[in-house]
PDB file of C-alpha atoms in Angstrom:
ATOM      1  CA  MET K 662     109.282  73.360 105.190  1.00 73.00           C
ATOM      2  CA  SER K 663     105.799  71.932 104.670  1.00 86.00           C
ATOM      3  CA  LYS K 664     104.825  68.460 105.860  1.00 91.00           C
ATOM      4  CA  LEU K 665     104.651  67.236 102.270  1.00 91.00           C
ATOM      5  CA  ALA K 666     108.118  68.586 101.432  1.00 91.00           C
ATOM      6  CA  ALA K 667     109.550  67.003 104.601  1.00 93.00           C
ATOM      7  CA  PHE K 668     107.891  63.682 103.756  1.00 93.00           C
ATOM      8  CA  LEU K 669     109.216  63.764 100.193  1.00 93.00           C
ATOM      9  CA  THR K 670     112.787  64.269 101.405  1.00 93.00           C
ATOM     10  CA  GLU K 671     112.459  61.133 103.581  1.00 93.00           C
ATOM     11  CA  LEU K 672     111.524  58.936 100.618  1.00 93.00           C
ATOM     12  CA  SER K 673     114.096  56.885  98.735  1.00 90.00           C
ATOM     13  CA  ASP K 674     114.285  57.388  94.960  1.00 90.00           C
ATOM     14  CA  HIS K 675     112.258  54.208  94.430  1.00 87.00           C
ATOM     15  CA  GLU K 676     109.612  55.310  96.956  1.00 91.00           C
ATOM     16  CA  LEU K 677     109.399  58.753  95.352  1.00 92.00           C
ATOM     17  CA  ARG K 678     108.765  57.141  91.955  1.00 91.00           C
ATOM     18  CA  ALA K 679     106.092  54.910  93.517  1.00 91.00           C
ATOM     19  CA  PHE K 680     104.528  57.881  95.339  1.00 93.00           C
ATOM     20  CA  HIS K 681     104.314  59.746  92.040  1.00 92.00           C
ATOM     21  CA  HIS K 682     102.948  56.702  90.229  1.00 91.00           C
ATOM     22  CA  PHE K 683     100.215  55.798  92.728  1.00 92.00           C
ATOM     23  CA  ARG K 684      99.208  59.114  94.307  1.00 92.00           C
ATOM     24  CA  PHE K 685     100.225  62.101  92.156  1.00 93.00           C
ATOM     25  CA  ASN K 686      96.708  62.686  90.781  1.00 92.00           C
ATOM     26  CA  GLU K 687      95.238  62.906  94.315  1.00 92.00           C
ATOM     27  CA  PHE K 688      97.018  66.203  95.029  1.00 94.00           C
ATOM     28  CA  MET K 689      96.190  69.813  94.299  1.00 95.00           C
ATOM     29  CA  LYS K 690      98.281  71.901  91.902  1.00 95.00           C
ATOM     30  CA  GLY K 691     100.654  73.337  94.544  1.00 94.00           C
ATOM     31  CA  SER K 692     101.395  69.923  96.013  1.00 94.00           C
ATOM     32  CA  LYS K 693     101.928  68.440  92.551  1.00 94.00           C
ATOM     33  CA  GLU K 694     104.519  71.151  91.933  1.00 95.00           C
ATOM     34  CA  LYS K 695     106.359  70.183  95.142  1.00 94.00           C
ATOM     35  CA  ILE K 696     106.397  66.524  94.108  1.00 94.00           C
ATOM     36  CA  THR K 697     107.636  67.396  90.616  1.00 93.00           C
ATOM     37  CA  LEU K 698     110.275  69.746  92.055  1.00 94.00           C
ATOM     38  CA  GLU K 699     111.620  67.031  94.375  1.00 94.00           C
ATOM     39  CA  MET K 700     111.812  64.578  91.476  1.00 93.00           C
ATOM     40  CA  GLU K 701     113.654  67.121  89.320  1.00 94.00           C
ATOM     41  CA  LYS K 702     116.011  67.934  92.205  1.00 94.00           C
ATOM     42  CA  ARG K 703     116.969  64.239  92.378  1.00 91.00           C
ATOM     43  CA  GLY K 704     117.138  63.825  88.603  1.00 92.00           C
ATOM     44  CA  ILE K 705     114.211  61.388  88.505  1.00 88.00           C
ATOM     45  CA  SER K 706     111.925  61.433  85.488  1.00 84.00           C
ATOM     46  CA  SER K 707     108.210  60.687  85.698  1.00 78.00           C
ATOM     47  CA  PRO K 708     107.902  56.947  85.242  1.00 71.00           C
ATOM     48  CA  ASN K 709     105.898  55.524  82.372  1.00 80.00           C
ATOM     49  CA  PRO K 710     103.022  53.741  84.163  1.00 80.00           C
ATOM     50  CA  ASP K 711     103.362  50.464  82.231  1.00 81.00           C
ATOM     51  CA  GLU K 712     107.145  50.367  82.566  1.00 82.00           C
ATOM     52  CA  PHE K 713     106.968  51.190  86.278  1.00 81.00           C
ATOM     53  CA  GLU K 714     104.443  48.392  86.948  1.00 81.00           C
ATOM     54  CA  ALA K 715     106.690  45.947  85.062  1.00 80.00           C
ATOM     55  CA  GLN K 716     109.738  47.140  87.018  1.00 78.00           C
ATOM     56  CA  LEU K 717     107.886  46.628  90.322  1.00 75.00           C
ATOM     57  CA  LYS K 718     106.923  43.104  89.318  1.00 73.00           C
ATOM     58  CA  ILE K 719     110.498  42.210  88.317  1.00 69.00           C
ATOM     59  CA  SER K 720     111.949  43.778  91.489  1.00 66.00           C
ATOM     60  CA  SER K 721     109.544  41.881  93.719  1.00 61.00           C
ATOM     61  CA  GLU K 722     110.314  38.550  92.063  1.00 62.00           C
ATOM     62  CA  ASP K 723     114.092  38.735  91.647  1.00 58.00           C
ATOM     63  CA  GLY K 724     114.990  38.789  95.333  1.00 57.00           C
ATOM     64  CA  PHE K 725     116.461  42.303  95.138  1.00 57.00           C
ATOM     65  CA  PHE K 726     114.694  43.144  98.415  1.00 56.00           C
ATOM     66  CA  PRO K 727     115.991  40.777 101.122  1.00 58.00           C
ATOM     67  CA  ASN K 728     113.343  41.633 103.743  1.00 65.00           C
ATOM     68  CA  ARG K 729     110.382  41.209 101.363  1.00 64.00           C
ATOM     69  CA  ALA K 730     107.861  40.269 104.068  1.00 66.00           C
ATOM     70  CA  ALA K 731     108.221  43.690 105.740  1.00 78.00           C
ATOM     71  CA  LEU K 732     107.576  45.626 102.520  1.00 85.00           C
ATOM     72  CA  CYS K 733     104.375  46.815 100.915  1.00 88.00           C
ATOM     73  CA  PRO K 734     103.296  44.194  98.352  1.00 85.00           C
ATOM     74  CA  ARG K 735     102.111  46.896  95.952  1.00 87.00           C
ATOM     75  CA  CYS K 736     105.006  49.409  95.870  1.00 88.00           C
ATOM     76  CA  LEU K 737     107.800  47.706  97.886  1.00 86.00           C
ATOM     77  CA  SER K 738     108.033  50.547 100.416  1.00 88.00           C
ATOM     78  CA  GLU K 739     108.834  50.011 104.073  1.00 88.00           C
ATOM     79  CA  LYS K 740     106.927  53.061 105.336  1.00 90.00           C
ATOM     80  CA  PHE K 741     103.646  52.197 107.080  1.00 90.00           C
ATOM     81  CA  TYR K 742     101.214  53.665 109.566  1.00 87.00           C
ATOM     82  CA  THR K 743      98.303  52.140 111.461  1.00 86.00           C
ATOM     83  CA  ARG K 744      94.904  53.453 110.429  1.00 81.00           C
ATOM     84  CA  HIS K 745      92.094  53.039 112.963  1.00 80.00           C
ATOM     85  CA  GLU K 746      88.552  52.614 111.667  1.00 77.00           C
ATOM     86  CA  ILE K 747      85.215  51.778 113.184  1.00 78.00           C
ATOM     87  CA  GLU K 748      83.180  49.344 111.110  1.00 74.00           C
ATOM     88  CA  THR K 749      79.479  48.670 111.507  1.00 77.00           C
ATOM     89  CA  ILE K 750      78.179  45.116 111.373  1.00 74.00           C
ATOM     90  CA  SER K 751      74.448  44.867 110.842  1.00 74.00           C
ATOM     91  CA  TYR K 752      72.082  42.086 111.733  1.00 69.00           C
ATOM     92  CA  SER K 753      68.375  42.021 111.066  1.00 68.00           C
ATOM     93  CA  ILE K 754      67.528  42.970 114.664  1.00 70.00           C
ATOM     94  CA  ALA K 755      70.514  45.137 115.565  1.00 71.00           C
ATOM     95  CA  SER K 756      73.886  46.480 114.536  1.00 74.00           C
ATOM     96  CA  PHE K 757      77.090  47.187 116.379  1.00 72.00           C
ATOM     97  CA  GLU K 758      80.435  48.799 115.779  1.00 77.00           C
ATOM     98  CA  VAL K 759      83.762  47.018 115.733  1.00 75.00           C
ATOM     99  CA  ASP K 760      87.181  48.665 116.016  1.00 78.00           C
ATOM    100  CA  ALA K 761      89.579  47.733 113.245  1.00 77.00           C
ATOM    101  CA  ASP K 762      93.228  48.660 112.759  1.00 80.00           C
ATOM    102  CA  TYR K 763      94.764  48.463 109.297  1.00 82.00           C
ATOM    103  CA  LYS K 764      98.461  48.575 108.428  1.00 87.00           C
ATOM    104  CA  THR K 765      98.547  51.084 105.573  1.00 89.00           C
ATOM    105  CA  CYS K 766     101.412  52.071 103.269  1.00 92.00           C
ATOM    106  CA  LEU K 767     102.329  55.763 103.400  1.00 91.00           C
ATOM    107  CA  VAL K 768     103.573  55.747  99.815  1.00 92.00           C
ATOM    108  CA  CYS K 769     100.730  54.094  97.856  1.00 92.00           C
ATOM    109  CA  HIS K 770      97.979  53.838 100.519  1.00 89.00           C
ATOM    110  CA  TYR K 771      97.733  50.061 100.122  1.00 90.00           C
ATOM    111  CA  SER K 772      95.991  48.479 103.093  1.00 86.00           C
ATOM    112  CA  GLU K 773      95.870  44.696 102.820  1.00 76.00           C
ATOM    113  CA  GLY K 774      93.221  43.987 105.441  1.00 69.00           C
ATOM    114  CA  ASN K 775      90.961  46.788 104.298  1.00 61.00           C
ATOM    115  CA  ASP K 776      91.313  46.008 100.584  1.00 52.00           C
ATOM    116  CA  GLU K 777      90.330  42.382 101.161  1.00 49.00           C
ATOM    117  CA  ASN K 778      87.086  43.437 102.845  1.00 47.00           C
ATOM    118  CA  ALA K 779      86.174  46.285 100.492  1.00 49.00           C
ATOM    119  CA  GLY K 780      82.733  45.904  99.034  1.00 46.00           C
ATOM    120  CA  LYS K 781      81.867  42.792 101.052  1.00 46.00           C
ATOM    121  CA  THR K 782      78.653  42.637 102.999  1.00 47.00           C
ATOM    122  CA  THR K 783      78.877  41.010 106.387  1.00 54.00           C
ATOM    123  CA  HIS K 784      76.142  38.482 107.131  1.00 55.00           C
ATOM    124  CA  VAL K 785      76.059  37.363 110.730  1.00 57.00           C
ATOM    125  CA  THR K 786      74.178  34.461 112.250  1.00 65.00           C
ATOM    126  CA  ALA K 787      72.439  34.884 115.600  1.00 64.00           C
ATOM    127  CA  GLY K 788      75.288  33.060 117.368  1.00 67.00           C
ATOM    128  CA  GLY K 789      77.904  35.100 115.527  1.00 68.00           C
ATOM    129  CA  PHE K 790      76.082  38.286 116.412  1.00 64.00           C
ATOM    130  CA  LEU K 791      76.101  37.413 120.131  1.00 67.00           C
ATOM    131  CA  TRP K 792      79.756  36.330 120.022  1.00 70.00           C
ATOM    132  CA  ARG K 793      80.840  39.589 118.350  1.00 68.00           C
ATOM    133  CA  LEU K 794      78.680  41.623 120.690  1.00 66.00           C
ATOM    134  CA  LEU K 795      80.301  40.049 123.740  1.00 71.00           C
ATOM    135  CA  ASN K 796      83.856  40.137 122.370  1.00 72.00           C
ATOM    136  CA  ARG K 797      83.972  43.617 120.830  1.00 65.00           C
ATOM    137  CA  LYS K 798      86.559  46.169 121.918  1.00 58.00           C
ATOM    138  CA  ARG K 799      85.306  48.746 124.357  1.00 52.00           C
TER     139      ARG K 799
END
């Protein structure tokens, strides 16, 4: 059994629908067939994108999920991994790297901390530069 097939069997029906909705187009033809096969095996039809988004919104608001804080805010999955990245912060006279860990959803790839910082340019004062330089992870 491939890693993808094993992963798909671990997903709940809701998570499988969300996985298809958010990530299906990222995969190659063979992987798409495995995803479609798993959905057919469970009797799940491909969700209409607009209807699925509306269903997610209703589900997140109606209290259906009791442990809401531990779920992904985008797809309501409970499956996460920690992604480690090294970010570069530049200053006019120097730059340095900072380690960053992001909690990322396995189903839809939502990463709250990383999404908030996407596209932002970091401007650092001289004092901020020295503070980050002294307090960076080694």
